Amino acid sequence: MATVSMTVNGKAVTATVDPRTLLVQLLRENLRLTGTHVGCDTSQCGACVVHVDGKAVKSCTALAVSLDGASVTTIEGLATNGALHPMQEAFREHHGLQCGYCTPGMIMAAVDMVNRRGNDLDEKTIREDLDGNICRCTGYHNIVKAIAAGAEAMGGKVQVRQAAE
Amino acid sequence: MYAFAYHRPATARQAAGLLAKKEDAKLLAGGHTLLPTMKQRLASPAHLVDLGACADLKGIERKGRNLVIGAMSTHAEVAASPVVQEAIPGLAYLASHIGDPHVRHRGTIGGSVANNDPAADYPSACLALGATIVTNKRKIEADAFFTGLYETALEEGEIITKIAFPVASKAAYAKFRNPASRYALVGVFVAKRGSDVRVAVIGAGEGGVFRWSEGEAALKARFAPKSLDGVKASAKGINADMHADAEYRAHLIGVMAKEAVARAVGK
Ligand SMILES: Cc1cc2nc3c(=O)[nH]c(=O)nc-3n(C[C@H](O)[C@H](O)[C@H](O)COP(=O)(O)OP(=O)(O)OC[C@H]3O[C@@H](n4cnc5c(N)ncnc54)[C@H](O)[C@@H]3O)c2cc1C
Ligand code: FES
Ligand code: FES
């Protein structure tokens, strides 16, 4: 067994795990954060995407012990004080989901996309950057719309926040 | 995945020590090849030596005529590096087209080169640019490094520490992606340094990455897309599978080479 400590959604956690425990298992089974899904378990689908030190990664393809000391954000960590994150709000508004299985990974990938590429995302960029996220329901059209709108809304929010500070 | 003992050394030297001491030990870099393989139980090392904390394997710098990239640099770091973009923009482009954004945040250049997947992108850049693969024991020229499918000149206990790419005057990459896997159906890296021209092909060869000599000869005469008009790659020794037959892949070599040259000369 090995001990691993990390920050998950702002809270310090320490767990004793078998070294082969994947990050997604630690999140779902030890911490009961079941918003992060396992779609394929073969590194293809992106349902398991979370942020590790601010970057989107597939949590089914990382050992928890490798991430000792890291800061992890899951879908549960996006909303603040009961208000949905602008990207979550955009997925709801634009009907960017049907069954919802891919949605947590899609939203975490979308926020990462904004972090890397800014708030003004065109359709081509969004579609290309969704290479690692598979949806079996929507046909992607509304996901792309939701991400473009969410990206824009995140810009607004950042400005408001900066102005308030 | 079968159980293993986990080690997290802080330097490449400590990692080498662990490899030497522990029976059936394997290095773990970004894990984007190794972990899926272990999940499928195609690999079951008794010890995993995680290079993730080895700060000495990180870093990207320009050293004289070389661009030197630490083995644990992720694909995303190489793609976004101003040093790479300035020295060899084609290499930054290549890194930015590996897999998807999430894969690029974890996968490393060292892991990719060590793995020598016949459809992986980096081996083509190493071969075309005439890179030197630096290990904890020696320096290996790219021409002698890639020895066959998933085979390299690396010996037991040897760790890639960095890769040195001589800066070329013109260099570019073009890749025809398998739309499902994002790996290359065919990828071609072209590089011109002085009078030397090298064309390296991945995805197509039965033995993995190879240099396309007819293409090189044609481009030596004049480094322009037009020089490849009518130059056909032979379908002998070319892969055939459900995605594309050998004829199709051979044809793609010419098409991708032309596209890469056009990019390299800025057209
Ligand atoms: C969905 C998906 C899509 C992908 N698409 C592409 C693609 O389009 N193009 C492409 O090129 N690749 C692609 N890959 C592979 C990806 O680039 C891998 O990250 C890479 O091949 C291996 O690097 P790694 O750091 O993950 O290595 P690991 O998986 O950790 O290790 C791979 C092997 O190399 C050995 N190793 C690692 N580091 C060293 C070192 N420093 N010295 C000696 N040996 C070492 C390990 O022991 C292991 O045997 C894809 C992967 C996935 C999951
Ligand atoms: S569950 Fe991780 S990529 Fe599909
Ligand atoms: S909404 Fe069902 S998989 Fe995307």
XYZ file of C-alpha atoms and ligand atoms in Angstrom:
493
model
C 0.000 0.000 0.000
C 1.072 3.573 -0.575
C -0.015 6.887 0.879
C -1.028 9.689 -1.424
C -1.948 13.254 -0.535
C -3.541 15.748 -2.870
C -5.930 18.653 -2.958
C -9.285 17.754 -4.470
C -11.705 20.595 -5.189
C -9.848 22.764 -2.713
C -9.829 20.210 0.119
C -6.741 18.377 1.330
C -7.167 14.597 1.132
C -4.878 11.740 2.115
C -5.559 8.135 1.206
C -3.827 4.803 1.583
C -4.165 2.959 -1.703
C -2.860 0.007 -3.667
C -0.304 1.544 -6.104
C -2.340 0.346 -9.100
C -5.288 2.561 -8.076
C -6.151 4.924 -10.926
C -6.967 8.556 -10.217
C -10.561 7.940 -11.322
C -10.886 5.075 -8.822
C -9.567 7.244 -6.015
C -12.071 9.952 -6.927
C -15.101 7.712 -7.349
C -14.489 4.908 -4.873
C -12.494 6.493 -2.057
C -13.808 10.046 -2.207
C -17.276 9.192 -3.581
C -17.008 11.909 -6.213
C -19.013 9.977 -8.785
C -19.500 12.889 -11.196
C -16.341 11.777 -13.005
C -17.353 8.879 -15.248
C -15.608 5.892 -16.778
C -16.783 5.402 -20.346
C -14.159 3.251 -22.001
C -11.340 2.700 -19.499
C -9.038 2.568 -22.552
C -7.970 6.254 -22.740
C -10.240 7.029 -25.682
C -13.535 8.619 -24.651
C -12.767 11.474 -22.256
C -15.711 10.815 -19.903
C -13.150 10.724 -17.084
C -11.481 14.086 -17.770
C -10.561 16.116 -14.681
C -8.044 18.912 -14.163
C -4.682 18.118 -12.591
C -2.753 21.254 -11.672
C -5.024 23.171 -14.012
C -4.697 20.861 -17.022
C -7.239 18.429 -18.462
C -6.188 14.789 -18.134
C -7.886 11.437 -18.517
C -8.182 10.214 -14.933
C -8.475 6.589 -16.108
C -4.920 6.847 -17.447
C -3.027 8.160 -14.428
C -2.020 6.406 -11.246
C -3.203 8.176 -8.103
C 0.247 7.692 -6.543
C 1.858 9.527 -9.483
C -0.108 12.628 -8.530
C 1.054 12.974 -4.942
C 0.951 16.684 -4.083
C -1.190 17.623 -7.082
C -4.257 19.813 -7.115
C -7.247 18.109 -8.740
C -10.532 19.679 -9.837
C -13.511 17.520 -10.761
C -16.915 18.446 -12.139
C -18.138 18.718 -8.521
C -15.630 21.520 -7.960
C -16.877 23.896 -10.648
C -20.038 25.367 -9.123
C -19.595 28.113 -6.544
C -22.068 28.683 -3.708
C -24.752 26.642 -5.414
C -24.527 28.588 -8.686
C -23.558 26.591 -11.783
C -20.261 27.449 -13.506
C -20.895 29.448 -16.731
C -19.836 26.418 -18.801
C -22.329 24.176 -16.970
C -24.997 26.838 -17.418
C -24.211 27.003 -21.170
C -24.585 23.216 -21.556
C -28.006 23.452 -19.905
C -29.087 26.492 -21.902
C -27.961 25.075 -25.266
C -29.116 21.527 -24.632
C -25.527 20.265 -24.877
C -26.412 16.874 -23.427
C -28.868 14.032 -23.753
C -28.060 11.036 -21.555
C -25.380 13.089 -19.767
C -22.789 10.356 -19.536
C -20.095 12.264 -21.456
C -21.055 15.640 -19.970
C -18.700 15.923 -16.970
C -15.723 15.148 -19.221
C -17.009 17.469 -21.933
C -17.385 20.351 -19.499
C -13.956 19.809 -17.915
C -12.437 19.623 -21.420
C -14.322 22.779 -22.412
C -13.056 24.771 -19.424
C -9.514 23.576 -20.205
C -9.983 24.725 -23.799
C -10.895 28.217 -22.585
C -7.900 28.224 -20.223
C -5.597 27.406 -23.131
C -7.194 29.321 -25.987
C -9.188 32.156 -24.484
C -12.838 33.148 -24.616
C -13.363 33.573 -28.325
C -13.553 30.052 -29.750
C -14.649 29.315 -33.308
C -16.397 26.120 -34.335
C -13.354 24.586 -36.029
C -11.147 25.063 -32.964
C -13.775 23.615 -30.645
C -14.355 20.556 -32.832
C -10.619 19.914 -33.155
C -10.021 20.255 -29.446
C -12.854 17.810 -28.725
C -10.784 15.039 -30.346
C -10.430 13.323 -26.992
C -14.104 13.413 -25.980
C -16.708 11.089 -27.416
C -20.474 11.583 -27.187
C -22.822 8.834 -28.353
C -26.025 10.867 -28.169
C -25.921 14.467 -29.283
C -24.060 14.468 -32.588
C -21.885 17.194 -31.013
C -23.724 20.102 -32.608
C -25.165 21.506 -29.400
C -22.020 20.687 -27.445
C -20.059 22.914 -29.825
C -22.654 25.693 -29.452
C -22.630 25.337 -25.671
C -18.834 25.555 -25.491
C -18.702 28.685 -27.645
C -21.346 30.343 -25.465
C -19.803 29.101 -22.208
C -16.389 30.385 -23.264
C -17.821 33.813 -23.899
C -19.696 33.809 -20.609
C -16.527 32.820 -18.754
C -14.864 35.919 -20.184
C -17.614 38.086 -18.799
C -17.305 36.505 -15.416
C -13.549 36.871 -15.265
C -13.870 40.575 -16.052
C -16.539 41.092 -13.395
C -14.369 39.286 -10.874
C -11.313 41.344 -11.725
C -13.322 44.525 -11.500
C -14.581 43.537 -8.055
C -11.125 42.772 -6.747
C -3.874 -4.477 -14.025
C -1.694 -6.782 -11.932
C -0.186 -5.451 -8.717
C 3.287 -3.920 -8.690
C 5.590 -2.119 -6.276
C 5.805 1.616 -6.934
C 8.923 3.799 -6.789
C 9.224 7.527 -7.238
C 12.891 8.576 -7.581
C 13.823 12.274 -7.622
C 16.637 12.039 -10.182
C 17.468 9.988 -13.281
C 20.446 8.588 -11.384
C 18.225 7.247 -8.616
C 15.888 5.832 -11.260
C 18.797 4.016 -12.911
C 19.809 2.632 -9.508
C 16.323 1.250 -8.963
C 16.230 -0.309 -12.442
C 19.527 -2.045 -11.745
C 18.486 -3.294 -8.301
C 14.902 -4.421 -8.849
C 14.047 -7.503 -10.798
C 11.488 -6.964 -13.603
C 11.275 -3.173 -13.222
C 9.844 -0.820 -15.858
C 9.971 2.936 -16.271
C 6.743 4.934 -16.149
C 6.685 8.303 -17.934
C 3.322 9.782 -18.997
C 1.739 6.343 -18.836
C -0.292 6.843 -22.000
C 1.096 3.752 -23.619
C 2.214 1.738 -20.616
C -0.901 2.010 -18.404
C -3.328 0.910 -21.160
C -0.963 -1.997 -21.896
C -0.889 -2.963 -18.221
C -4.692 -2.727 -17.988
C -4.891 -5.220 -20.829
C -2.394 -7.373 -18.937
C -0.053 -7.316 -21.913
C 2.573 -5.972 -19.520
C 2.856 -6.823 -15.844
C 6.081 -5.438 -14.390
C 6.827 -6.266 -10.754
C 8.178 -2.745 -10.160
C 7.237 0.592 -11.679
C 9.826 3.342 -11.535
C 7.936 6.621 -12.039
C 10.048 9.336 -13.691
C 7.435 11.984 -12.850
C 9.436 13.559 -10.032
C 12.795 13.622 -11.851
C 13.236 17.374 -12.384
C 16.508 16.722 -14.248
C 14.546 15.079 -17.091
C 12.494 18.237 -17.700
C 13.334 21.404 -19.584
C 13.659 22.676 -23.135
C 16.593 24.814 -24.235
C 18.511 26.042 -27.249
C 22.158 25.027 -26.977
C 24.195 26.416 -29.861
C 23.033 24.622 -32.983
C 20.855 22.189 -31.069
C 17.402 22.242 -29.617
C 17.597 20.058 -26.504
C 14.413 18.608 -25.042
C 14.276 16.750 -21.708
C 12.753 13.268 -21.910
C 9.912 14.095 -19.508
C 8.711 17.118 -21.491
C 5.060 16.578 -22.349
C 3.720 16.903 -25.876
C 1.801 20.013 -24.732
C 4.978 21.598 -23.350
C 6.868 21.008 -26.604
C 3.943 22.330 -28.669
C 3.606 25.511 -26.600
C 7.317 26.200 -26.104
C 8.469 29.506 -27.634
C 11.990 28.023 -27.844
C 10.758 25.119 -29.997
C 8.469 27.341 -32.065
C 11.379 29.611 -32.857
C 14.037 26.925 -33.486
C 12.039 24.185 -35.265
C 8.397 25.227 -35.750
C 7.664 21.933 -37.529
C 8.453 20.068 -34.315
C 6.035 22.216 -32.300
C 3.415 21.549 -34.977
C 4.056 17.794 -34.773
C 3.679 17.785 -30.983
C 0.444 19.774 -31.207
C -1.072 17.050 -33.404
C -0.363 14.037 -31.210
C -3.556 12.405 -29.922
C -5.832 14.916 -28.206
C -5.343 17.745 -25.658
C -5.617 15.421 -22.655
C -3.118 12.918 -24.072
C -0.723 15.796 -24.777
C -0.897 16.917 -21.142
C 0.544 13.593 -19.924
C 2.403 11.867 -22.778
C 6.134 12.606 -23.036
C 8.725 12.766 -25.810
C 10.958 10.265 -23.988
C 8.140 7.736 -23.633
C 7.143 8.119 -27.250
C 10.680 7.718 -28.606
C 11.432 4.771 -26.288
C 8.230 3.058 -27.346
C 8.887 3.467 -31.116
C 5.319 2.737 -32.124
C 5.309 2.410 -35.942
C 2.496 4.989 -36.105
C 3.897 7.438 -33.528
C 4.922 10.909 -34.703
C 8.190 11.745 -32.917
C 10.371 9.013 -34.474
C 9.919 10.718 -37.868
C 11.214 14.041 -36.523
C 14.184 12.345 -34.826
C 15.187 10.563 -38.025
C 14.604 13.478 -40.425
C 16.356 16.046 -38.245
C 19.231 13.664 -37.436
C 18.599 13.889 -33.696
C 20.817 12.431 -31.015
C 19.094 10.402 -28.313
C 20.975 10.978 -25.077
C 20.726 8.323 -22.363
C 22.174 7.935 -18.876
C 24.911 5.839 -20.501
C 25.672 7.196 -23.998
C 24.572 9.125 -27.042
C 22.798 7.337 -29.879
C 22.250 8.743 -33.375
C 18.643 8.478 -34.545
C 19.817 6.480 -37.588
C 21.004 3.730 -35.233
C 18.292 4.114 -32.584
C 15.085 2.881 -34.227
C 15.756 -0.765 -34.951
C 12.301 -2.193 -35.758
C 8.659 -2.340 -34.678
C 8.582 -1.173 -31.047
C 12.319 -1.931 -31.014
C 15.129 0.479 -30.193
C 18.839 0.378 -29.434
C 18.069 0.977 -25.733
C 19.567 -1.630 -23.463
C 18.301 -3.007 -20.186
C 18.391 -0.290 -17.542
C 19.033 2.509 -20.019
C 17.057 5.745 -19.587
C 16.559 8.431 -22.233
C 17.464 11.699 -20.524
C 17.115 14.120 -23.441
C 16.942 14.440 -27.176
C 19.089 16.904 -29.123
C 17.705 18.114 -32.457
C 20.117 19.989 -34.753
C 18.274 23.064 -35.980
C 17.448 22.732 -39.694
C 17.148 25.619 -42.136
C 13.845 24.226 -43.354
C 11.726 21.559 -41.698
C 8.080 20.582 -41.568
C 5.704 17.728 -40.817
C 2.518 16.552 -42.507
C 0.307 13.833 -41.106
C -2.690 11.971 -42.468
C -4.457 10.970 -39.290
C -6.489 7.902 -38.662
C -9.686 9.737 -37.724
C -10.516 7.330 -34.898
C -7.167 6.799 -33.185
C -5.462 10.083 -34.220
C -2.274 8.098 -34.807
C -0.691 8.546 -38.234
C -1.930 6.507 -41.172
C 1.065 8.106 -42.847
C 3.201 10.949 -41.539
C 6.184 12.536 -43.277
C 8.813 14.810 -41.742
C 11.127 16.648 -44.158
C 14.261 18.550 -43.158
C 16.916 20.473 -45.073
C 20.224 21.418 -43.500
C 22.842 22.804 -45.868
C 22.842 20.469 -48.857
C 21.536 17.564 -46.800
C 17.882 16.630 -47.223
C 16.153 13.969 -45.145
C 12.654 12.577 -45.492
C 11.362 10.282 -42.741
C 8.114 8.343 -42.943
C 6.000 6.868 -40.150
C 2.770 4.871 -40.170
C 3.651 3.156 -43.420
C 6.713 0.950 -43.007
C 6.380 -2.681 -41.946
C 9.538 -2.182 -39.894
C 8.494 1.180 -38.442
C 9.981 4.587 -39.251
C 12.187 4.752 -42.374
C 13.892 7.252 -44.681
C 12.421 7.604 -48.164
C 15.524 7.698 -50.369
C 13.801 8.433 -53.715
C 12.113 11.421 -52.133
C 15.376 12.612 -50.624
C 17.177 12.362 -53.989
C 14.460 14.335 -55.764
C 14.464 17.060 -53.113
C 18.254 17.327 -53.066
C 18.116 18.512 -56.679
C 15.691 21.230 -55.656
C 13.866 21.601 -52.351
C 10.396 22.364 -53.687
C 7.049 20.532 -53.766
C 7.225 20.302 -57.562
C 10.378 18.188 -57.337
C 8.219 15.330 -56.050
C 5.935 15.334 -59.082
C 5.970 11.838 -60.532
C 8.183 10.440 -57.762
C 6.340 7.376 -56.498
C 7.022 5.499 -53.279
C 7.085 1.741 -53.749
C 4.364 -0.300 -52.032
C 6.905 -2.997 -51.171
C 7.392 -3.320 -47.431
C 4.478 -0.987 -46.773
C 1.774 -1.819 -44.184
C -1.666 -2.968 -45.186
C -4.562 -3.210 -42.749
C -8.298 -2.546 -42.482
C -7.655 1.219 -42.626
C -5.639 1.331 -45.844
C -3.886 -1.057 -48.216
C -0.209 -0.790 -49.154
C -0.852 0.995 -52.485
C -2.928 3.657 -50.774
C -0.347 4.214 -48.049
C 2.484 4.376 -50.603
C 0.531 7.000 -52.514
C 0.004 8.946 -49.277
C 3.770 9.077 -48.695
C 4.150 11.194 -51.833
C 1.159 13.374 -50.985
C 2.247 13.994 -47.395
C 5.868 14.622 -48.414
C 4.714 17.248 -50.880
C 2.539 18.895 -48.260
C 5.413 18.897 -45.764
C 7.819 20.476 -48.276
C 5.240 23.127 -49.163
C 4.949 23.940 -45.467
C 8.721 23.967 -45.017
C 9.259 26.505 -47.810
C 6.292 28.526 -46.569
C 3.829 27.986 -49.383
C -5.899 8.172 -27.129
C -4.439 8.212 -27.467
C -4.041 8.770 -28.672
C -2.691 8.840 -29.007
N -2.346 9.384 -30.220
C -1.030 9.462 -30.555
C -0.630 10.045 -31.792
O -1.441 10.551 -32.573
N 0.690 10.073 -32.089
C 1.640 9.566 -31.228
O 2.810 9.646 -31.556
N 1.284 9.018 -30.062
C -0.020 8.950 -29.701
N -0.365 8.400 -28.494
C 0.704 7.871 -27.608
C 1.197 8.949 -26.660
O 1.934 9.912 -27.368
C 2.068 8.340 -25.561
O 2.107 9.308 -24.561
C 3.477 7.980 -25.916
O 3.561 7.099 -26.971
C 4.207 7.327 -24.754
O 4.671 8.302 -23.916
P 4.415 8.232 -22.361
O 5.164 9.366 -21.758
O 2.983 8.171 -22.102
O 5.175 6.875 -21.964
P 4.776 5.626 -21.061
O 3.498 5.046 -21.515
O 4.905 5.976 -19.626
O 5.976 4.662 -21.448
C 6.062 4.054 -22.729
C 7.268 3.116 -22.777
O 8.487 3.841 -22.799
C 9.320 3.524 -21.689
N 9.922 4.802 -21.266
C 9.258 5.921 -20.885
N 10.111 6.929 -20.656
C 11.355 6.450 -20.887
C 12.673 7.022 -20.829
N 12.868 8.309 -20.470
N 13.736 6.242 -21.130
C 13.549 4.939 -21.514
N 12.335 4.345 -21.593
C 11.249 5.089 -21.280
C 8.386 2.888 -20.682
O 9.072 1.992 -19.850
C 7.383 2.198 -21.571
O 7.882 0.964 -22.013
C -1.709 8.325 -28.120
C -2.094 7.771 -26.894
C -3.449 7.714 -26.554
C -3.831 7.131 -25.238
S -12.814 6.412 -19.336
Fe -10.982 7.541 -19.468
S -10.885 8.008 -21.558
Fe -12.682 6.772 -21.473
S -25.003 12.963 -23.956
Fe -25.021 10.811 -23.999
S -22.949 10.359 -24.419
Fe -23.001 12.485 -24.655
